[in-house]
mmCIF file of C-alpha atoms and ligand atoms in Angstrom:
data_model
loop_
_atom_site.group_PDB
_atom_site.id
_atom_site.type_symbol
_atom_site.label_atom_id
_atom_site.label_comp_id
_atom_site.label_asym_id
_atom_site.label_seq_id
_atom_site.Cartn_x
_atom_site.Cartn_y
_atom_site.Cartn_z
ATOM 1 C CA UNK A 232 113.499 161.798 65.759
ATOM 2 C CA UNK A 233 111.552 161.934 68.916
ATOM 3 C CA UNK A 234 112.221 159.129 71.618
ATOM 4 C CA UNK A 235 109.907 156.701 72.822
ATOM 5 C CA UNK A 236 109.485 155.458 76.302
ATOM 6 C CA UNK A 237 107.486 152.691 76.827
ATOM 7 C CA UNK A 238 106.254 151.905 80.583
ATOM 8 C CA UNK A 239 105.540 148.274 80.657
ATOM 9 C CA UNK A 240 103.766 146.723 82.997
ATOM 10 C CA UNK A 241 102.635 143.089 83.451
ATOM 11 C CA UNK A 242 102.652 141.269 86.505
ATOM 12 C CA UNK A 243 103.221 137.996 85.196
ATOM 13 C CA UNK A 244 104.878 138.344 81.985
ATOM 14 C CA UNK A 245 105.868 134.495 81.534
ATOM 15 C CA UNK A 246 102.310 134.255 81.427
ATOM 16 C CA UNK A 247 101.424 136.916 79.008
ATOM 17 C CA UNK A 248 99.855 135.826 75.611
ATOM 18 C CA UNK A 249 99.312 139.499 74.223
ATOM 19 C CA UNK A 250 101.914 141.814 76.104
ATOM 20 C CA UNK A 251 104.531 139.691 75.818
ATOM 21 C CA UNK A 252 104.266 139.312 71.881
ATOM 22 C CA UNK A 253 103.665 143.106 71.284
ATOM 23 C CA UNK A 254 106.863 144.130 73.334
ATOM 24 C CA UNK A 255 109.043 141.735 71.159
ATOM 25 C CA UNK A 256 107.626 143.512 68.341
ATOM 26 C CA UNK A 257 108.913 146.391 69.289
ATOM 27 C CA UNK A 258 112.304 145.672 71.216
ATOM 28 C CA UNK A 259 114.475 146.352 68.846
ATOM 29 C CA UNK A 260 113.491 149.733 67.249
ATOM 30 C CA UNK A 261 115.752 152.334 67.398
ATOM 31 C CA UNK A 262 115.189 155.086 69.895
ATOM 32 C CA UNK A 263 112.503 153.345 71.777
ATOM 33 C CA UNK A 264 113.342 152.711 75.549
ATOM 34 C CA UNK A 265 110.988 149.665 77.220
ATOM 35 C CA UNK A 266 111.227 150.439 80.552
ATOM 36 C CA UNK A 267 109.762 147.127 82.520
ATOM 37 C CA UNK A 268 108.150 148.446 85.725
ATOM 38 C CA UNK A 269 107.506 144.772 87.487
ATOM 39 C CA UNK A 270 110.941 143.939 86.520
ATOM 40 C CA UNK A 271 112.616 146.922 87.716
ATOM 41 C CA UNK A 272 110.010 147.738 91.213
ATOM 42 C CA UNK A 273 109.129 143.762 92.329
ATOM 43 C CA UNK A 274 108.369 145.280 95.620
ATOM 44 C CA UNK A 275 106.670 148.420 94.174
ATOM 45 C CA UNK A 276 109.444 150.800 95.223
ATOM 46 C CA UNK A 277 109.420 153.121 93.055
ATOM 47 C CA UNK A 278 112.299 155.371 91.897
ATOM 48 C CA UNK A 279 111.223 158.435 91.654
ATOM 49 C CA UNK A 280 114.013 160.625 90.653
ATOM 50 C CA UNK A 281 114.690 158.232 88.019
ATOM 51 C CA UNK A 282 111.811 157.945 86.851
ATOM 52 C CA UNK A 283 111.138 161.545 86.242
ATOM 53 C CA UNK A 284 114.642 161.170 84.028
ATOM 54 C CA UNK A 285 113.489 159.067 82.161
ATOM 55 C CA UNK A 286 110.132 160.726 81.481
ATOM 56 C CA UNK A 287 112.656 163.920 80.945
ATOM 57 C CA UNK A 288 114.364 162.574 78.152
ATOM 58 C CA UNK A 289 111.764 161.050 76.342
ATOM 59 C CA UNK A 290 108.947 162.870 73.878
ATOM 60 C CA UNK A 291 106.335 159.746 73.439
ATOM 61 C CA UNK A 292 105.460 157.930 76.278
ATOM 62 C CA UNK A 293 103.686 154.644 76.132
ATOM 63 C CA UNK A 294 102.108 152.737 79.202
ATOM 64 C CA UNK A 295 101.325 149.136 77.507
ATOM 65 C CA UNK A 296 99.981 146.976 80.129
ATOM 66 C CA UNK A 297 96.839 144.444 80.408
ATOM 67 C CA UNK A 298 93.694 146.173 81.074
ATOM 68 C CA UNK A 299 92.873 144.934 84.914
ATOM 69 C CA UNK A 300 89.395 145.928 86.293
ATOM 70 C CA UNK A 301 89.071 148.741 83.900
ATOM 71 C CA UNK A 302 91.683 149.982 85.134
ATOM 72 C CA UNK A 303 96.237 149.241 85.061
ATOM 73 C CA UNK A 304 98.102 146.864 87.262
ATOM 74 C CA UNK A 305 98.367 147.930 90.472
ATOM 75 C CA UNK A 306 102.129 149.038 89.882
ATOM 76 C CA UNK A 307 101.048 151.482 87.150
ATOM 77 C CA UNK A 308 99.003 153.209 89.925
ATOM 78 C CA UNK A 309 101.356 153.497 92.252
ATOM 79 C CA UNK A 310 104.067 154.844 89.628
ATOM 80 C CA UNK A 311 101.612 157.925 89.106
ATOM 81 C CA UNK A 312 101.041 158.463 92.358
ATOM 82 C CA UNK A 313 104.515 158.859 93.188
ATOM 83 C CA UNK A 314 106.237 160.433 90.307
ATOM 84 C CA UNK A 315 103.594 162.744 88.865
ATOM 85 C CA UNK A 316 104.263 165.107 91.987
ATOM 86 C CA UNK A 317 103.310 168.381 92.284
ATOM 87 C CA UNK A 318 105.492 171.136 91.401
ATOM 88 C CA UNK A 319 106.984 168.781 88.882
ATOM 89 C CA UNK A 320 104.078 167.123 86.778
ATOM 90 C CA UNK A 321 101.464 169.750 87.152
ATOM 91 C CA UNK A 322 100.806 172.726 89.618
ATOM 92 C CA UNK A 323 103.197 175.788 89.788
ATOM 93 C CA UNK A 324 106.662 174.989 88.232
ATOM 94 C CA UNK A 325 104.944 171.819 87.196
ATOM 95 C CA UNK A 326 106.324 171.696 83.575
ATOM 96 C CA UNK A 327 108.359 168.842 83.147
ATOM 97 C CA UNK A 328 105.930 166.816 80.912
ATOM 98 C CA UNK A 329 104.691 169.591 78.732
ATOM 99 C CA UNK A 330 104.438 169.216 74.862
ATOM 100 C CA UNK A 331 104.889 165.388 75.703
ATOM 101 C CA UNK A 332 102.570 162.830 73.450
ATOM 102 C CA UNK A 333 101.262 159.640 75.932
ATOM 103 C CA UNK A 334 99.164 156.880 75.320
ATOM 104 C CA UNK A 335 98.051 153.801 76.508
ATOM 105 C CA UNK A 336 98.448 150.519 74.722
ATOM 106 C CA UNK A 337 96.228 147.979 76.403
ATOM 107 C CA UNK A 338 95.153 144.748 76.310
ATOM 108 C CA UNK A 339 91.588 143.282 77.194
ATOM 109 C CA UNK A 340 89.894 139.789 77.868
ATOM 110 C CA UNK A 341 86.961 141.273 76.280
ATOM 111 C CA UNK A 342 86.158 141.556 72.825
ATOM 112 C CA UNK A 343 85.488 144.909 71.285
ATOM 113 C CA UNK A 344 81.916 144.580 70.762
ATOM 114 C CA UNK A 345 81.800 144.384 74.656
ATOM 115 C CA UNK A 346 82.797 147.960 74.804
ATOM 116 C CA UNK A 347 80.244 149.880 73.917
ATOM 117 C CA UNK A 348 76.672 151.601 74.843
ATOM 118 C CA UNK A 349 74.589 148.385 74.911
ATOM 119 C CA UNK A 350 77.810 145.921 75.371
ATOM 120 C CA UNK A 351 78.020 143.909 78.812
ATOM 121 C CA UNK A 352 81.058 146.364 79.565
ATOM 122 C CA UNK A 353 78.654 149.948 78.867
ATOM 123 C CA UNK A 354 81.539 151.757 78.452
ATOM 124 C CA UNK A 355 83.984 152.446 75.997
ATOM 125 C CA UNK A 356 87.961 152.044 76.154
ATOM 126 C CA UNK A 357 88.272 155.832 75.741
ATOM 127 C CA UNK A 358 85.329 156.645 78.418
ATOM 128 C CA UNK A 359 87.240 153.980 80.730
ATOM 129 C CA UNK A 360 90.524 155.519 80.045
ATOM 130 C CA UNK A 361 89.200 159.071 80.963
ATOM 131 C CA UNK A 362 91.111 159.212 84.263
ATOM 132 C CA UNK A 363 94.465 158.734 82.077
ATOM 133 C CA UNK A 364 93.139 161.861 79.866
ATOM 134 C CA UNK A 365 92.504 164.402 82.295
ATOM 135 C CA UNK A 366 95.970 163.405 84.236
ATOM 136 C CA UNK A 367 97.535 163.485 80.446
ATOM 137 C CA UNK A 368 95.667 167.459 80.246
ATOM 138 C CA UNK A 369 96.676 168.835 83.759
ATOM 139 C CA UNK A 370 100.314 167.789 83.206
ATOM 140 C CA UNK A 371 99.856 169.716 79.340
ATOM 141 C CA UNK A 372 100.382 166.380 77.865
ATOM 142 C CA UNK A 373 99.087 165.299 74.255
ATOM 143 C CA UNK A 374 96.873 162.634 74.949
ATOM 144 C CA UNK A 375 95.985 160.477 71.857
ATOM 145 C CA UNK A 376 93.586 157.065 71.422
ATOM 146 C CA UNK A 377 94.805 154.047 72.804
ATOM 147 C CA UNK A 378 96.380 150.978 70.772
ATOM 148 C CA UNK A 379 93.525 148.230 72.621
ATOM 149 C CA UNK A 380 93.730 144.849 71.397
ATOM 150 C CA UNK A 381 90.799 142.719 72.235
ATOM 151 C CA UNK A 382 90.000 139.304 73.257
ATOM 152 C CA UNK A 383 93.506 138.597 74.383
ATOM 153 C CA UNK A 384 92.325 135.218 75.728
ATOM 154 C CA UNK A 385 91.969 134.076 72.384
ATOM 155 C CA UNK A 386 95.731 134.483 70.781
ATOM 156 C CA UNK A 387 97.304 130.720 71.125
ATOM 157 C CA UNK A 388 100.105 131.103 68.913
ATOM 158 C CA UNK A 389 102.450 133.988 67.118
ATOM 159 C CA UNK A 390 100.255 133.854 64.116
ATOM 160 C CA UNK A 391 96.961 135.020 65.840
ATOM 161 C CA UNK A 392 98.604 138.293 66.075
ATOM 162 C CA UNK A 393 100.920 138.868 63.340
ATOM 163 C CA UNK A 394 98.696 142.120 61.909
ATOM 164 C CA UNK A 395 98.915 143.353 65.302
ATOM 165 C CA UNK A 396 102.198 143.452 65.969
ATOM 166 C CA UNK A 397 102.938 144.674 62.881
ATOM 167 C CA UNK A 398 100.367 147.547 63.614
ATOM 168 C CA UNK A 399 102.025 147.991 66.729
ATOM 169 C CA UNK A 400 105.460 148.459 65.449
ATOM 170 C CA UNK A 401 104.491 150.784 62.742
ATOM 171 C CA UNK A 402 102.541 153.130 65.141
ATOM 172 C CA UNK A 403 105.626 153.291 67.101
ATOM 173 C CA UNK A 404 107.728 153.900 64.360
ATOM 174 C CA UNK A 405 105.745 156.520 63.393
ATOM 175 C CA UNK A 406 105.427 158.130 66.523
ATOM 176 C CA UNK A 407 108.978 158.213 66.769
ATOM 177 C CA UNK A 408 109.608 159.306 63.176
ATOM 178 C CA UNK A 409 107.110 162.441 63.835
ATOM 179 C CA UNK A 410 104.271 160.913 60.849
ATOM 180 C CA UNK A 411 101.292 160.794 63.095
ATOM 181 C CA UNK A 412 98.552 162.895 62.731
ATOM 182 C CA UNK A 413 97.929 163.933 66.144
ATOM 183 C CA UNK A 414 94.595 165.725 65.568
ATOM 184 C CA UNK A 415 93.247 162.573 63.935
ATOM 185 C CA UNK A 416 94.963 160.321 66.476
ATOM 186 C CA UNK A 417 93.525 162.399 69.672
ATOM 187 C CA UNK A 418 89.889 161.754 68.105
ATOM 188 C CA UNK A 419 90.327 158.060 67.312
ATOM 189 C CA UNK A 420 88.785 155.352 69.256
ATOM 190 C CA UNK A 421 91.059 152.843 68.983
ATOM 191 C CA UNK A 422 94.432 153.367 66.742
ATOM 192 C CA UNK A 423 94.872 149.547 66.874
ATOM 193 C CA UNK A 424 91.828 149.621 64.335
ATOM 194 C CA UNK A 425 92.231 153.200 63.293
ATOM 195 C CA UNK A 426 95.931 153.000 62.146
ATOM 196 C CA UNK A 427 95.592 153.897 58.506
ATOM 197 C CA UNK A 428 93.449 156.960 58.648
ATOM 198 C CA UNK A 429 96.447 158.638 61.566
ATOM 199 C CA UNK A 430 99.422 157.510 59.380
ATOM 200 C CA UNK A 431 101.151 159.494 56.506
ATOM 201 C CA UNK A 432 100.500 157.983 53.222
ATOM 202 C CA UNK A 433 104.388 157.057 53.074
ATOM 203 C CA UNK A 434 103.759 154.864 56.513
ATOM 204 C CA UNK A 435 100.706 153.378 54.823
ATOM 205 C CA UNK A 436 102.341 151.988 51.958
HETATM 206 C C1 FMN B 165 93.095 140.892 87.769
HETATM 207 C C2 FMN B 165 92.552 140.880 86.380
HETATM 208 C C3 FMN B 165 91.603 141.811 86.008
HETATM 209 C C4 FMN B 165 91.116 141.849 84.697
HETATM 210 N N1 FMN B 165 90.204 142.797 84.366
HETATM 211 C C5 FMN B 165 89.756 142.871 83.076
HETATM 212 C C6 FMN B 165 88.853 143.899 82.687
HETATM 213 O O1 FMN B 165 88.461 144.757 83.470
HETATM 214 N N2 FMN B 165 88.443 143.912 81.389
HETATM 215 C C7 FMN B 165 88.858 142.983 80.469
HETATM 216 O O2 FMN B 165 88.464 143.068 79.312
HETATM 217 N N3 FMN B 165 89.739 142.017 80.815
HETATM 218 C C8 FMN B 165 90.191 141.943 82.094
HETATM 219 N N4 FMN B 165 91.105 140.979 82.446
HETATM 220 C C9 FMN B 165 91.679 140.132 81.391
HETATM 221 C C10 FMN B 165 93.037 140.723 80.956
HETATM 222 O O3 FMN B 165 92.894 142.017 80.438
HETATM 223 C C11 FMN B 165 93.695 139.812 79.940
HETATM 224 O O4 FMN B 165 93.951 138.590 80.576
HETATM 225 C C12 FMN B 165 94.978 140.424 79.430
HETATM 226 O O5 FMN B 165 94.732 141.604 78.716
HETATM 227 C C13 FMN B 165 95.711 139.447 78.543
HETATM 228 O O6 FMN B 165 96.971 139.988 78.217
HETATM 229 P P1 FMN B 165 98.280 139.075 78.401
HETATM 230 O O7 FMN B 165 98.114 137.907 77.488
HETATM 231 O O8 FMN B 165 99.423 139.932 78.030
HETATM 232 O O9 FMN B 165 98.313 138.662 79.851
HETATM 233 C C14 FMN B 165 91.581 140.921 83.751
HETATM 234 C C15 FMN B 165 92.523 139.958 84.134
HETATM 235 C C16 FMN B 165 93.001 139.933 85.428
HETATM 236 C C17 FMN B 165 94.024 138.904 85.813
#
């Protein structure tokens, strides 16, 4: 069983619509860790040491967070620019974070057909998310297609997202339980809409 670590981060979580639903969708799962960066950092001081623990002893790491000027909350930021050091991330001795599988799971006001050539965004998710690739491929990570969920502004109630939190707890699962197809799940665009083609048949059904 690998372990999952899930770097949250939300600024205002009481007034989360999407975030907030997906988490509780996955809170209770063994072997998943939710690791709640505004929670644990209010001022933004970050600990580093234990952060790089944490990333130690975890396989799958997850940064969910609202997508905020194409881009993570500020916090997010700040986390990589403090505890991906040198020496320990990437660069010589920089191995800690080898072999490890990362993704982002991500929320947007937008709705999908906004990301795209031709869309009022012009960019994909995965073309935005580029930065988070390359840092996932210099620190010999696994970097695999994000979990997006779209037009977060329009989810009211639990109902408007049951399929997605369902999605979302079965990609985790499956993560964990080692019954992703990487390959296919490094190609994807989006495994929110992409779930069944990465997932063995046994996690389909
Ligand atoms: C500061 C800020 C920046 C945002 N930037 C974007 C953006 O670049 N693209 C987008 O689609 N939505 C953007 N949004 C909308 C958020 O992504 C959306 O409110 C969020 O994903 C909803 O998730 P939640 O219900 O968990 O808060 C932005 C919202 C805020 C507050």
């Amino acid at each position: 069983m690998r372990r999952v670590l899930v770097l949250f981060a939300h600024p205002v979580l009481e007034r989360s619509r999407v975030n907030r639903r997906l988490l509780d969708a996955i809170r209770d799962l063994d072997g998943v860790t939710i690791h709640d960066l505004y929670e644990e950092y209010p001022t933004l001081d970050i600990d580093v040491k234990r952060e790089q623990e944490l990333l130690s002893s975890h396989d799958v790491i997850v940064f969910q967070h609202p997508f905020y000027w194409y881009s993570v909350p500020a916090i997010l930021k700040e986390w990589q620019d403090l505890v991906l050091e040198h020496g320990w991330a990437y660069g010589h001795g920089g191995t800690h974070l080898r072999g490890k599988i990362t993704l982002n799971a991500i929320t947007t006001g937008g709705p999908e057909t906004a990301y795209k050539k031709g869309g009022y965004n012009r960019f994909t998710i995965r073309e935005l998310l580029a930065p988070w690739d390359q840092t996932a491929f210099l620190c010999g990570m696994r970097f695999v297609a994000p979990f997006a969920v779209h037009a977060a502004l329009k989810v009211v109630r639990d109902e408007d997202l049951a399929d997605c939190r369902a999605d979302y707890r079965t990609l985790i699962q499956a993560l964990r339980d080692d019954r992703v197809d990487l390959e296919r799940a490094a190609a994807a665009e989006n495994l929110a809409s992409e779930l069944a083609t990465i997932l063995s048949p046994r996690e389909v059904a």
